[in-house]
Amino acid sequence: LAGPPGGPATLGVYLPGNWPAPFGIVLVLDHLAALMLLLTSLVALASIVFAASRWHRAGVLYHALFQFQLMGLAGAFLTADVFNLFVFFEIMLAASYGLLLHGSGRARVQAGLHYIAINLAASSLFLVGVSMLYGITGTLNMADLARAIPLVAPGDRGLLHSALGILATAFLIKAAVWPLNFWLVPAYNAATAPVGALFAIMTKVGIYALLRLWTLLLGVDAGASAYFGAHWLLGAGMCTMAVAALGMLGSQRITHLAGWAAVLSSATLLTAMGWGQERMTAALLYYLPSSTLAVAALFLLADLIERWRNDGTRTDADDEDAPFLNPELLPTPGVNLDDDEEVLIGRVIPAATAFLGLAFLGCTLVIAGLPPLSGFLGKFAMLTALLNPLGLGASTVVSITPLAWGWLALLIVSGLLALLALTRTGMRHFWSAQDRPDPTLRLIEGLPIAALLAACALMTIYANSVMQFTEATAQGLHHPAGYIEAVMRAAPVAPTVPEAAP
């Protein structure tokens, strides 16, 4: 993917049927596709290793469904054709139906029915939008669409925008935008821990599709349709951020927190996309993998914490009725003593408990956007791009709109509410937990969580290199001439003629 210095990055273009674009199927590997494939691979590897401890035995065909899920995700990120994007969406969704119901149970069946119904509706909208788009432009190849949309007749422009709006609605449902996200938290909560971790990438598929098509088809070269729908993206994203932050604040279970955290991450990315700025796109592409990795780790962590809690002797009511501090913030007499009346303060924390606590702390820092981890750097980069759209060294001062100030405040407040919600849950599960046995933790369960959080730490350590990659990705998205040319000029491989036998 590395191009010449100062020039566009080269793309990997593959013609599976050996037919040239726009007639044949085209797969393209560019910076954005490579980023999403790497993120999918990391989350999937952590999920399947964690599932190997016990969850893959809860039902049949787990590994087969898991591989179909990965095929749908990889195909959606690689395809350069809108109809094939629909095909890979359906493969991905069909596999997710089975994974969500894996392990059976009333809660999973109930949540699964809602999940299937809303996704079938989204698929119907997707197909209607694709059909209208093909009827207007005569093509569904993304690169060919980018060339055709500026040439659409003025009389058909309204119909084109309707088709794009219907298509965007399908993607927004998948991205869990409010008020179309009522299905997500119950479904993700009902899923098994490794499936919930894998589903953390699912909302990002909708974000990816919107980012890919919006910058390619409705960029600065789209004529009268340039940046169509930007205000809708901003408004929907900001409303979803507010709802997700309040949802986290009102959640009592860790899986509910993780589900709302996935919605908050998606909404933050959606709002950042709506500004249509190259530097903002680079910042959101840095924030996307870190928030996804943290949410996936939180889903896996929730399973271990809930198991530890259920193995103990205390209940939720006990935690509420027996605080570990009195109103004067002094240790309550008798609470900090064990059964032998020996002081607990200063005693060594068991390794498994320390791991769970530190892992939960790491998830909290990334999701809430606190230093020093990558969640803070991603949000800081977005705020910097918002306040300095021309760059820190620009001589021209750009006035900040009230809408921009509103999003800045919302970004900070939503992070604060997420911090309060996660801190409260951490105190409840770790600080006020009394009379519990030490948690049992297997290496195969702790290693995936450690790997996901280590990836966030590496993004922090190598933030400069990662930001350079995301800046190159954003440049390619907002200046898609190289993408269009590479796809349209890809030549089929000439057939080889065997030599005649002597």
Short mmCIF file of C-alpha atoms in Angstrom, two decimals:
data_model
loop_
_atom_site.label_atom_id
_atom_site.label_comp_id
_atom_site.label_asym_id
_atom_site.label_seq_id
_atom_site.Cartn_x
_atom_site.Cartn_y
_atom_site.Cartn_z
CA LEU A 1 0.00 0.00 0.00
CA ALA A 2 2.99 2.33 0.14
CA GLY A 3 3.11 4.69 -2.82
CA PRO A 4 5.94 6.93 -4.04
CA PRO A 5 6.95 9.88 -1.84
CA GLY A 6 4.46 12.67 -2.31
CA GLY A 7 2.29 10.57 -4.59
CA PRO A 8 -0.85 8.50 -4.14
CA ALA A 9 -0.69 5.15 -2.43
CA THR A 10 -0.93 2.12 -4.62
CA LEU A 11 -3.95 -0.17 -4.26
CA GLY A 12 -4.30 -3.89 -4.54
CA VAL A 13 -7.03 -4.60 -7.10
CA TYR A 14 -8.20 -8.16 -7.77
CA LEU A 15 -10.72 -9.31 -10.39
CA PRO A 16 -12.09 -12.68 -9.15
CA GLY A 17 -13.99 -13.41 -12.38
CA ASN A 18 -11.30 -11.89 -14.62
CA TRP A 19 -13.82 -9.36 -15.95
CA PRO A 20 -12.90 -5.66 -16.05
CA ALA A 21 -14.79 -3.05 -14.03
CA PRO A 22 -17.62 -2.15 -14.04
CA PHE A 23 -18.86 -5.47 -15.45
CA GLY A 24 -17.17 -7.93 -13.11
CA ILE A 25 -16.67 -8.34 -9.39
CA VAL A 26 -13.81 -6.22 -8.03
CA LEU A 27 -12.02 -6.52 -4.69
CA VAL A 28 -9.83 -3.61 -3.58
CA LEU A 29 -7.34 -3.45 -0.72
CA ASP A 30 -6.55 0.14 0.21
CA HIS A 31 -5.56 1.77 3.51
CA LEU A 32 -9.09 1.78 4.91
CA ALA A 33 -9.79 -1.84 3.98
CA ALA A 34 -6.44 -2.91 5.43
CA LEU A 35 -7.18 -1.09 8.71
CA MET A 36 -10.60 -2.73 9.05
CA LEU A 37 -9.26 -6.18 8.17
CA LEU A 38 -6.51 -5.88 10.77
CA LEU A 39 -9.00 -4.74 13.40
CA THR A 40 -11.37 -7.60 12.53
CA SER A 41 -8.54 -10.12 12.75
CA LEU A 42 -7.45 -8.89 16.19
CA VAL A 43 -10.96 -8.96 17.64
CA ALA A 44 -11.75 -12.31 16.01
CA LEU A 45 -8.55 -13.91 17.30
CA ALA A 46 -9.25 -12.75 20.86
CA SER A 47 -12.86 -13.92 20.58
CA ILE A 48 -12.11 -17.41 19.29
CA VAL A 49 -9.34 -17.99 21.84
CA PHE A 50 -11.67 -16.94 24.66
CA ALA A 51 -14.44 -19.15 23.26
CA ALA A 52 -12.09 -22.14 23.28
CA SER A 53 -12.19 -22.14 27.09
CA ARG A 54 -15.83 -23.27 27.18
CA TRP A 55 -18.29 -21.21 25.14
CA HIS A 56 -17.77 -22.99 21.81
CA ARG A 57 -19.29 -26.12 23.39
CA ALA A 58 -22.55 -24.37 24.33
CA GLY A 59 -24.08 -25.18 20.94
CA VAL A 60 -23.41 -26.72 17.57
CA LEU A 61 -21.60 -25.35 14.51
CA TYR A 62 -19.98 -22.50 16.44
CA HIS A 63 -16.74 -22.53 14.47
CA ALA A 64 -18.50 -22.84 11.11
CA LEU A 65 -20.72 -19.84 11.89
CA PHE A 66 -17.69 -17.94 13.15
CA GLN A 67 -15.86 -18.46 9.85
CA PHE A 68 -18.90 -17.38 7.83
CA GLN A 69 -19.08 -14.27 9.99
CA LEU A 70 -15.46 -13.47 9.20
CA MET A 71 -16.03 -14.08 5.50
CA GLY A 72 -18.91 -11.60 5.49
CA LEU A 73 -16.88 -8.99 7.35
CA ALA A 74 -13.81 -9.37 5.14
CA GLY A 75 -15.89 -9.29 1.97
CA ALA A 76 -17.73 -6.15 3.06
CA PHE A 77 -14.43 -4.36 3.64
CA LEU A 78 -12.84 -5.51 0.38
CA THR A 79 -15.63 -5.26 -2.16
CA ALA A 80 -15.75 -2.36 -4.62
CA ASP A 81 -19.34 -3.03 -5.73
CA VAL A 82 -22.47 -1.90 -3.88
CA PHE A 83 -24.49 -5.02 -4.74
CA ASN A 84 -21.70 -7.31 -3.57
CA LEU A 85 -21.60 -5.20 -0.41
CA PHE A 86 -25.23 -6.24 0.07
CA VAL A 87 -24.32 -9.88 -0.54
CA PHE A 88 -21.54 -9.85 2.05
CA PHE A 89 -23.83 -8.01 4.46
CA GLU A 90 -26.31 -10.88 4.20
CA ILE A 91 -23.62 -13.51 4.73
CA MET A 92 -22.43 -11.63 7.79
CA LEU A 93 -25.96 -11.21 9.17
CA ALA A 94 -26.99 -14.81 8.53
CA ALA A 95 -23.98 -16.02 10.51
CA SER A 96 -24.65 -13.49 13.28
CA TYR A 97 -28.19 -14.83 13.73
CA GLY A 98 -26.80 -18.25 14.56
CA LEU A 99 -24.03 -16.86 16.77
CA LEU A 100 -26.47 -14.72 18.74
CA LEU A 101 -28.68 -17.76 19.45
CA HIS A 102 -25.66 -19.91 20.33
CA GLY A 103 -26.31 -21.43 23.74
CA SER A 104 -30.12 -21.06 23.39
CA GLY A 105 -32.17 -19.79 26.33
CA ARG A 106 -35.27 -17.59 26.56
CA ALA A 107 -33.35 -14.28 26.69
CA ARG A 108 -31.29 -15.10 23.59
CA VAL A 109 -34.34 -16.22 21.60
CA GLN A 110 -36.30 -13.10 22.53
CA ALA A 111 -33.43 -10.72 21.76
CA GLY A 112 -32.60 -12.73 18.64
CA LEU A 113 -36.10 -12.26 17.21
CA HIS A 114 -35.82 -8.49 17.59
CA TYR A 115 -32.32 -8.55 16.13
CA ILE A 116 -33.40 -10.59 13.11
CA ALA A 117 -36.51 -8.47 12.48
CA ILE A 118 -34.67 -5.12 12.49
CA ASN A 119 -31.84 -6.43 10.32
CA LEU A 120 -34.27 -7.92 7.81
CA ALA A 121 -35.92 -4.49 7.58
CA ALA A 122 -32.50 -2.88 7.09
CA SER A 123 -31.66 -5.42 4.37
CA SER A 124 -34.92 -4.59 2.58
CA LEU A 125 -34.07 -0.89 2.64
CA PHE A 126 -30.58 -1.72 1.41
CA LEU A 127 -31.97 -3.63 -1.56
CA VAL A 128 -34.47 -0.87 -2.41
CA GLY A 129 -31.75 1.77 -2.30
CA VAL A 130 -29.42 -0.32 -4.46
CA SER A 131 -32.18 -0.91 -7.03
CA MET A 132 -33.00 2.79 -7.26
CA LEU A 133 -29.33 3.68 -7.55
CA TYR A 134 -28.85 1.23 -10.40
CA GLY A 135 -31.95 2.52 -12.17
CA ILE A 136 -30.63 6.09 -12.06
CA THR A 137 -26.95 5.55 -12.87
CA GLY A 138 -26.89 2.20 -14.68
CA THR A 139 -24.01 0.89 -12.56
CA LEU A 140 -23.25 -0.34 -9.05
CA ASN A 141 -19.47 -0.38 -9.19
CA MET A 142 -18.32 2.17 -6.60
CA ALA A 143 -15.64 3.74 -8.79
CA ASP A 144 -18.03 3.91 -11.77
CA LEU A 145 -20.72 5.42 -9.52
CA ALA A 146 -18.28 8.14 -8.47
CA ARG A 147 -17.90 9.08 -12.14
CA ALA A 148 -21.62 8.80 -12.92
CA ILE A 149 -23.17 10.78 -10.03
CA PRO A 150 -21.88 14.24 -11.11
CA LEU A 151 -23.43 13.57 -14.56
CA VAL A 152 -26.94 12.78 -13.29
CA ALA A 153 -29.55 15.05 -14.88
CA PRO A 154 -30.93 17.81 -12.65
CA GLY A 155 -34.41 16.32 -12.97
CA ASP A 156 -33.18 13.03 -11.52
CA ARG A 157 -31.15 14.58 -8.71
CA GLY A 158 -34.00 14.38 -6.20
CA LEU A 159 -34.56 10.71 -6.98
CA LEU A 160 -30.82 10.10 -6.60
CA HIS A 161 -30.83 11.72 -3.17
CA SER A 162 -33.83 9.62 -2.17
CA ALA A 163 -31.98 6.45 -3.18
CA LEU A 164 -28.90 7.53 -1.25
CA GLY A 165 -31.04 8.42 1.77
CA ILE A 166 -32.70 4.98 1.79
CA LEU A 167 -29.30 3.33 1.44
CA ALA A 168 -27.88 5.45 4.25
CA THR A 169 -30.81 4.50 6.52
CA ALA A 170 -29.87 0.84 6.17
CA PHE A 171 -26.29 1.64 7.16
CA LEU A 172 -27.43 3.86 10.05
CA ILE A 173 -29.50 1.00 11.47
CA LYS A 174 -26.40 -1.16 11.41
CA ALA A 175 -24.39 1.68 12.99
CA ALA A 176 -26.96 1.78 15.85
CA VAL A 177 -28.06 5.38 15.37
CA TRP A 178 -30.85 6.73 17.55
CA PRO A 179 -33.82 6.02 17.47
CA LEU A 180 -33.05 2.87 15.45
CA ASN A 181 -30.71 1.34 18.05
CA PHE A 182 -33.26 -0.11 20.49
CA TRP A 183 -32.27 -3.63 19.43
CA LEU A 184 -28.54 -3.45 20.07
CA VAL A 185 -28.07 -3.47 23.85
CA PRO A 186 -30.55 -6.33 24.55
CA ALA A 187 -29.08 -8.41 21.71
CA TYR A 188 -25.46 -7.86 22.70
CA ASN A 189 -26.31 -8.47 26.35
CA ALA A 190 -27.99 -11.79 25.51
CA ALA A 191 -25.09 -13.04 23.38
CA THR A 192 -22.31 -15.11 24.88
CA ALA A 193 -19.15 -13.22 25.83
CA PRO A 194 -17.01 -14.11 22.77
CA VAL A 195 -19.92 -13.38 20.42
CA GLY A 196 -20.50 -10.01 22.10
CA ALA A 197 -16.81 -9.22 21.64
CA LEU A 198 -17.02 -10.09 17.94
CA PHE A 199 -20.18 -8.04 17.60
CA ALA A 200 -18.21 -5.00 18.76
CA ILE A 201 -16.96 -4.77 15.17
CA MET A 202 -20.46 -5.10 13.68
CA THR A 203 -21.56 -1.51 14.30
CA LYS A 204 -18.32 -0.39 12.66
CA VAL A 205 -19.40 -2.09 9.43
CA GLY A 206 -22.17 0.48 9.11
CA ILE A 207 -19.69 3.27 9.87
CA TYR A 208 -17.29 1.85 7.28
CA ALA A 209 -19.97 1.68 4.58
CA LEU A 210 -21.08 5.25 5.24
CA LEU A 211 -17.51 6.55 5.26
CA ARG A 212 -16.55 4.68 2.11
CA LEU A 213 -19.59 5.62 0.02
CA TRP A 214 -20.02 9.15 1.38
CA THR A 215 -16.47 10.24 0.62
CA LEU A 216 -16.35 8.37 -2.69
CA LEU A 217 -19.76 9.21 -4.13
CA LEU A 218 -20.61 12.49 -2.40
CA GLY A 219 -17.21 14.13 -2.07
CA VAL A 220 -16.12 17.50 -3.37
CA ASP A 221 -16.30 16.27 -6.98
CA ALA A 222 -19.96 15.14 -6.76
CA GLY A 223 -21.32 18.38 -8.19
CA ALA A 224 -24.75 19.30 -6.84
CA SER A 225 -24.68 16.26 -4.53
CA ALA A 226 -21.40 17.18 -2.80
CA TYR A 227 -21.56 16.30 0.92
CA PHE A 228 -25.26 15.53 0.73
CA GLY A 229 -26.61 14.56 4.16
CA ALA A 230 -23.80 16.05 6.23
CA HIS A 231 -26.17 17.85 8.61
CA TRP A 232 -28.21 14.68 9.04
CA LEU A 233 -25.08 12.78 10.06
CA LEU A 234 -24.15 15.49 12.55
CA GLY A 235 -27.62 15.68 14.07
CA ALA A 236 -28.14 11.92 14.28
CA GLY A 237 -24.66 11.37 15.69
CA MET A 238 -25.02 13.99 18.41
CA CYS A 239 -28.45 12.71 19.48
CA THR A 240 -27.08 9.16 19.62
CA MET A 241 -24.10 10.30 21.70
CA ALA A 242 -26.42 11.87 24.27
CA VAL A 243 -28.68 8.81 24.43
CA ALA A 244 -25.73 6.41 24.69
CA ALA A 245 -24.09 8.39 27.50
CA LEU A 246 -27.36 8.42 29.44
CA GLY A 247 -27.78 4.72 28.70
CA MET A 248 -24.37 3.98 30.20
CA LEU A 249 -25.22 6.07 33.26
CA GLY A 250 -28.43 4.10 33.80
CA SER A 251 -26.90 0.65 33.25
CA GLN A 252 -26.35 -1.74 36.13
CA ARG A 253 -24.81 -4.71 34.31
CA ILE A 254 -21.39 -4.69 32.68
CA THR A 255 -22.73 -6.17 29.44
CA HIS A 256 -25.25 -3.31 29.24
CA LEU A 257 -22.38 -0.88 29.78
CA ALA A 258 -20.42 -2.54 26.99
CA GLY A 259 -23.40 -2.38 24.64
CA TRP A 260 -23.99 1.32 25.28
CA ALA A 261 -20.24 1.93 24.97
CA ALA A 262 -20.38 0.40 21.48
CA VAL A 263 -23.25 2.77 20.63
CA LEU A 264 -21.34 5.76 22.04
CA SER A 265 -18.26 4.86 20.01
CA SER A 266 -20.31 4.52 16.83
CA ALA A 267 -22.10 7.82 17.45
CA THR A 268 -18.81 9.65 18.05
CA LEU A 269 -17.44 8.33 14.76
CA LEU A 270 -20.65 9.22 12.91
CA THR A 271 -20.59 12.82 14.16
CA ALA A 272 -16.91 13.22 13.33
CA MET A 273 -17.61 11.93 9.84
CA GLY A 274 -20.34 14.51 9.33
CA TRP A 275 -17.87 17.41 9.47
CA GLY A 276 -16.40 16.26 6.16
CA GLN A 277 -12.86 17.37 7.06
CA GLU A 278 -9.79 15.40 6.07
CA ARG A 279 -8.03 15.97 9.39
CA MET A 280 -11.17 14.97 11.29
CA THR A 281 -11.40 11.77 9.25
CA ALA A 282 -7.80 10.93 10.15
CA ALA A 283 -8.62 11.47 13.84
CA LEU A 284 -11.74 9.32 13.78
CA LEU A 285 -9.84 6.53 12.05
CA TYR A 286 -7.39 6.58 14.96
CA TYR A 287 -10.22 6.50 17.49
CA LEU A 288 -12.13 3.70 15.70
CA PRO A 289 -9.80 0.75 16.43
CA SER A 290 -8.98 1.77 20.00
CA SER A 291 -12.63 2.12 21.04
CA THR A 292 -13.55 -1.15 19.30
CA LEU A 293 -10.76 -3.07 21.02
CA ALA A 294 -11.75 -1.67 24.43
CA VAL A 295 -15.43 -2.56 23.99
CA ALA A 296 -14.52 -6.09 22.86
CA ALA A 297 -12.27 -6.49 25.91
CA LEU A 298 -15.09 -5.25 28.17
CA PHE A 299 -17.47 -7.90 26.83
CA LEU A 300 -14.93 -10.63 27.60
CA LEU A 301 -14.15 -9.11 30.97
CA ALA A 302 -17.84 -8.97 31.89
CA ASP A 303 -18.08 -12.76 31.64
CA LEU A 304 -15.21 -13.29 34.09
CA ILE A 305 -16.47 -10.68 36.56
CA GLU A 306 -20.02 -12.04 36.51
CA ARG A 307 -18.72 -15.54 37.07
CA TRP A 308 -16.62 -14.36 39.99
CA ARG A 309 -19.57 -12.52 41.45
CA ASN A 310 -21.95 -15.47 41.10
CA ASP A 311 -19.44 -17.81 42.75
CA GLY A 312 -19.42 -15.65 45.87
CA THR A 313 -21.94 -15.40 48.66
CA ARG A 314 -22.98 -11.77 48.31
CA THR A 315 -25.85 -10.32 46.27
CA ASP A 316 -26.61 -6.91 44.79
CA ALA A 317 -28.66 -6.03 47.87
CA ASP A 318 -25.73 -6.89 50.12
CA ASP A 319 -23.48 -4.56 48.15
CA GLU A 320 -25.94 -1.71 48.54
CA ASP A 321 -26.72 -2.30 52.23
CA ALA A 322 -23.13 -2.73 53.44
CA PRO A 323 -21.00 0.20 52.20
CA PHE A 324 -17.31 0.04 52.89
CA LEU A 325 -17.17 3.72 53.90
CA ASN A 326 -19.34 5.73 56.26
CA PRO A 327 -20.58 9.30 55.56
CA GLU A 328 -17.35 10.67 57.04
CA LEU A 329 -15.37 8.66 54.46
CA LEU A 330 -13.76 6.58 57.19
CA PRO A 331 -13.53 2.77 57.19
CA THR A 332 -16.64 1.24 58.70
CA PRO A 333 -15.72 -0.72 61.86
CA GLY A 334 -15.54 -4.42 61.18
CA VAL A 335 -15.73 -4.15 57.41
CA ASN A 336 -11.97 -4.14 56.85
CA LEU A 337 -11.47 -7.26 59.01
CA ASP A 338 -11.58 -10.85 57.83
CA ASP A 339 -13.21 -13.81 59.59
CA ASP A 340 -10.27 -14.03 61.98
CA GLU A 341 -10.61 -10.34 62.90
CA GLU A 342 -7.34 -9.57 61.11
CA VAL A 343 -6.88 -6.29 59.26
CA LEU A 344 -7.34 -6.56 55.49
CA ILE A 345 -5.56 -3.30 54.67
CA GLY A 346 -2.12 -3.96 53.25
CA ARG A 347 -2.83 -7.58 52.38
CA VAL A 348 -1.63 -8.79 48.99
CA ILE A 349 -4.35 -8.81 46.32
CA PRO A 350 -4.71 -12.16 44.51
CA ALA A 351 -3.21 -12.11 41.03
CA ALA A 352 -6.50 -12.95 39.30
CA THR A 353 -8.32 -10.17 41.14
CA ALA A 354 -5.56 -7.71 40.30
CA PHE A 355 -5.72 -8.68 36.63
CA LEU A 356 -9.49 -8.21 36.45
CA GLY A 357 -9.26 -4.87 38.21
CA LEU A 358 -6.44 -3.53 36.05
CA ALA A 359 -8.13 -4.75 32.88
CA PHE A 360 -11.36 -3.03 33.88
CA LEU A 361 -9.38 0.13 34.59
CA GLY A 362 -7.80 -0.04 31.14
CA CYS A 363 -11.20 -0.41 29.47
CA THR A 364 -12.50 2.53 31.49
CA LEU A 365 -9.63 4.79 30.45
CA VAL A 366 -10.04 4.03 26.73
CA ILE A 367 -13.84 4.21 26.61
CA ALA A 368 -14.06 7.39 28.70
CA GLY A 369 -11.18 8.95 26.74
CA LEU A 370 -8.81 9.57 29.64
CA PRO A 371 -5.02 9.76 29.42
CA PRO A 372 -2.67 8.13 28.87
CA LEU A 373 -4.22 5.49 26.56
CA SER A 374 -5.31 5.72 22.93
CA GLY A 375 -8.92 6.72 23.65
CA PHE A 376 -7.70 10.07 24.96
CA LEU A 377 -5.41 10.61 21.97
CA GLY A 378 -8.23 9.84 19.55
CA LYS A 379 -10.63 12.30 21.17
CA PHE A 380 -7.89 14.91 21.52
CA ALA A 381 -7.11 14.56 17.81
CA MET A 382 -10.80 15.04 16.95
CA LEU A 383 -11.06 18.14 19.13
CA THR A 384 -7.86 19.53 17.61
CA ALA A 385 -9.22 19.00 14.09
CA LEU A 386 -12.50 20.65 15.12
CA LEU A 387 -10.87 23.75 16.59
CA ASN A 388 -8.07 23.95 13.97
CA PRO A 389 -9.55 22.62 10.71
CA LEU A 390 -6.67 24.10 8.69
CA GLY A 391 -3.96 22.78 11.01
CA LEU A 392 -2.08 24.21 13.97
CA GLY A 393 0.35 26.14 11.77
CA ALA A 394 -2.27 27.76 9.54
CA SER A 395 -2.14 31.54 9.30
CA THR A 396 -5.88 31.86 8.57
CA VAL A 397 -8.18 31.79 11.60
CA VAL A 398 -11.43 29.87 11.05
CA SER A 399 -14.40 30.84 13.20
CA ILE A 400 -15.93 27.98 15.16
CA THR A 401 -19.68 27.54 14.70
CA PRO A 402 -22.09 27.07 17.63
CA LEU A 403 -22.73 23.53 16.38
CA ALA A 404 -19.02 22.77 16.68
CA TRP A 405 -18.92 24.14 20.23
CA GLY A 406 -21.96 22.04 21.04
CA TRP A 407 -20.27 18.87 19.82
CA LEU A 408 -17.12 19.75 21.73
CA ALA A 409 -19.14 20.04 24.94
CA LEU A 410 -21.05 16.85 24.16
CA LEU A 411 -17.83 14.94 23.53
CA ILE A 412 -16.47 15.98 26.93
CA VAL A 413 -19.73 15.45 28.83
CA SER A 414 -20.37 12.03 27.27
CA GLY A 415 -16.88 10.95 28.31
CA LEU A 416 -17.55 12.20 31.84
CA LEU A 417 -20.83 10.29 32.07
CA ALA A 418 -19.13 7.15 30.74
CA LEU A 419 -16.43 7.59 33.39
CA LEU A 420 -19.03 7.92 36.15
CA ALA A 421 -20.91 4.84 34.99
CA LEU A 422 -17.81 2.67 34.69
CA THR A 423 -16.34 3.94 37.96
CA ARG A 424 -19.53 3.16 39.82
CA THR A 425 -19.59 -0.35 38.39
CA GLY A 426 -15.92 -0.87 39.23
CA MET A 427 -16.45 0.21 42.81
CA ARG A 428 -19.41 -2.11 43.12
CA HIS A 429 -17.60 -5.15 41.80
CA PHE A 430 -14.11 -4.62 43.21
CA TRP A 431 -14.04 -2.24 46.17
CA SER A 432 -17.25 -3.25 47.97
CA ALA A 433 -17.00 -6.98 47.27
CA GLN A 434 -16.75 -8.80 50.58
CA ASP A 435 -16.74 -12.50 51.52
CA ARG A 436 -16.02 -13.64 47.97
CA PRO A 437 -13.58 -16.37 47.11
CA ASP A 438 -10.66 -15.50 44.87
CA PRO A 439 -11.69 -15.57 41.19
CA THR A 440 -10.62 -18.50 39.06
CA LEU A 441 -8.98 -17.40 35.84
CA ARG A 442 -7.49 -19.57 33.14
CA LEU A 443 -4.67 -18.39 30.91
CA ILE A 444 -6.78 -18.92 27.79
CA GLU A 445 -9.35 -16.51 29.24
CA GLY A 446 -7.00 -13.79 30.43
CA LEU A 447 -4.68 -13.75 27.44
CA PRO A 448 -7.23 -12.41 24.89
CA ILE A 449 -8.22 -9.54 27.19
CA ALA A 450 -4.58 -8.68 27.83
CA ALA A 451 -3.86 -8.78 24.08
CA LEU A 452 -6.72 -6.39 23.23
CA LEU A 453 -5.65 -3.88 25.87
CA ALA A 454 -2.00 -4.30 24.86
CA ALA A 455 -3.01 -3.31 21.32
CA CYS A 456 -4.51 -0.10 22.73
CA ALA A 457 -1.27 0.52 24.61
CA LEU A 458 0.77 -0.04 21.44
CA MET A 459 -1.43 2.46 19.60
CA THR A 460 -0.50 4.95 22.32
CA ILE A 461 3.23 4.20 22.19
CA TYR A 462 3.35 4.33 18.39
CA ALA A 463 0.72 7.06 18.05
CA ASN A 464 2.81 9.05 15.57
CA SER A 465 3.14 6.12 13.15
CA VAL A 466 -0.53 5.19 13.49
CA MET A 467 -1.61 8.80 12.89
CA GLN A 468 0.58 8.97 9.78
CA PHE A 469 -1.22 5.89 8.48
CA THR A 470 -4.67 7.32 9.25
CA GLU A 471 -3.72 10.64 7.64
CA ALA A 472 -2.74 8.79 4.47
CA THR A 473 -6.02 6.88 4.67
CA ALA A 474 -8.02 10.10 5.05
CA GLN A 475 -6.18 11.67 2.14
CA GLY A 476 -7.08 8.72 -0.07
CA LEU A 477 -10.72 8.88 1.01
CA HIS A 478 -11.17 12.61 0.40
CA HIS A 479 -9.20 12.54 -2.85
CA PRO A 480 -10.46 9.31 -4.45
CA ALA A 481 -9.10 9.90 -7.94
CA GLY A 482 -6.39 7.27 -7.39
CA TYR A 483 -8.96 4.73 -6.15
CA ILE A 484 -11.23 5.34 -9.15
CA GLU A 485 -8.41 5.13 -11.65
CA ALA A 486 -6.96 1.97 -10.12
CA VAL A 487 -10.30 0.16 -10.23
CA MET A 488 -11.38 1.28 -13.70
CA ARG A 489 -7.97 0.57 -15.28
CA ALA A 490 -7.49 -2.87 -13.72
CA ALA A 491 -6.94 -5.22 -16.64
CA PRO A 492 -7.94 -8.89 -16.70
CA VAL A 493 -5.18 -11.44 -16.71
CA ALA A 494 -4.55 -12.78 -20.20
CA PRO A 495 -5.18 -16.53 -20.45
CA THR A 496 -2.14 -18.67 -20.89
CA VAL A 497 -2.07 -20.88 -23.95
CA PRO A 498 -0.33 -24.22 -23.35
CA GLU A 499 2.45 -24.99 -25.74
CA ALA A 500 1.76 -27.70 -28.29
CA ALA A 501 3.43 -31.00 -27.62
CA PRO A 502 6.28 -31.76 -30.03
#
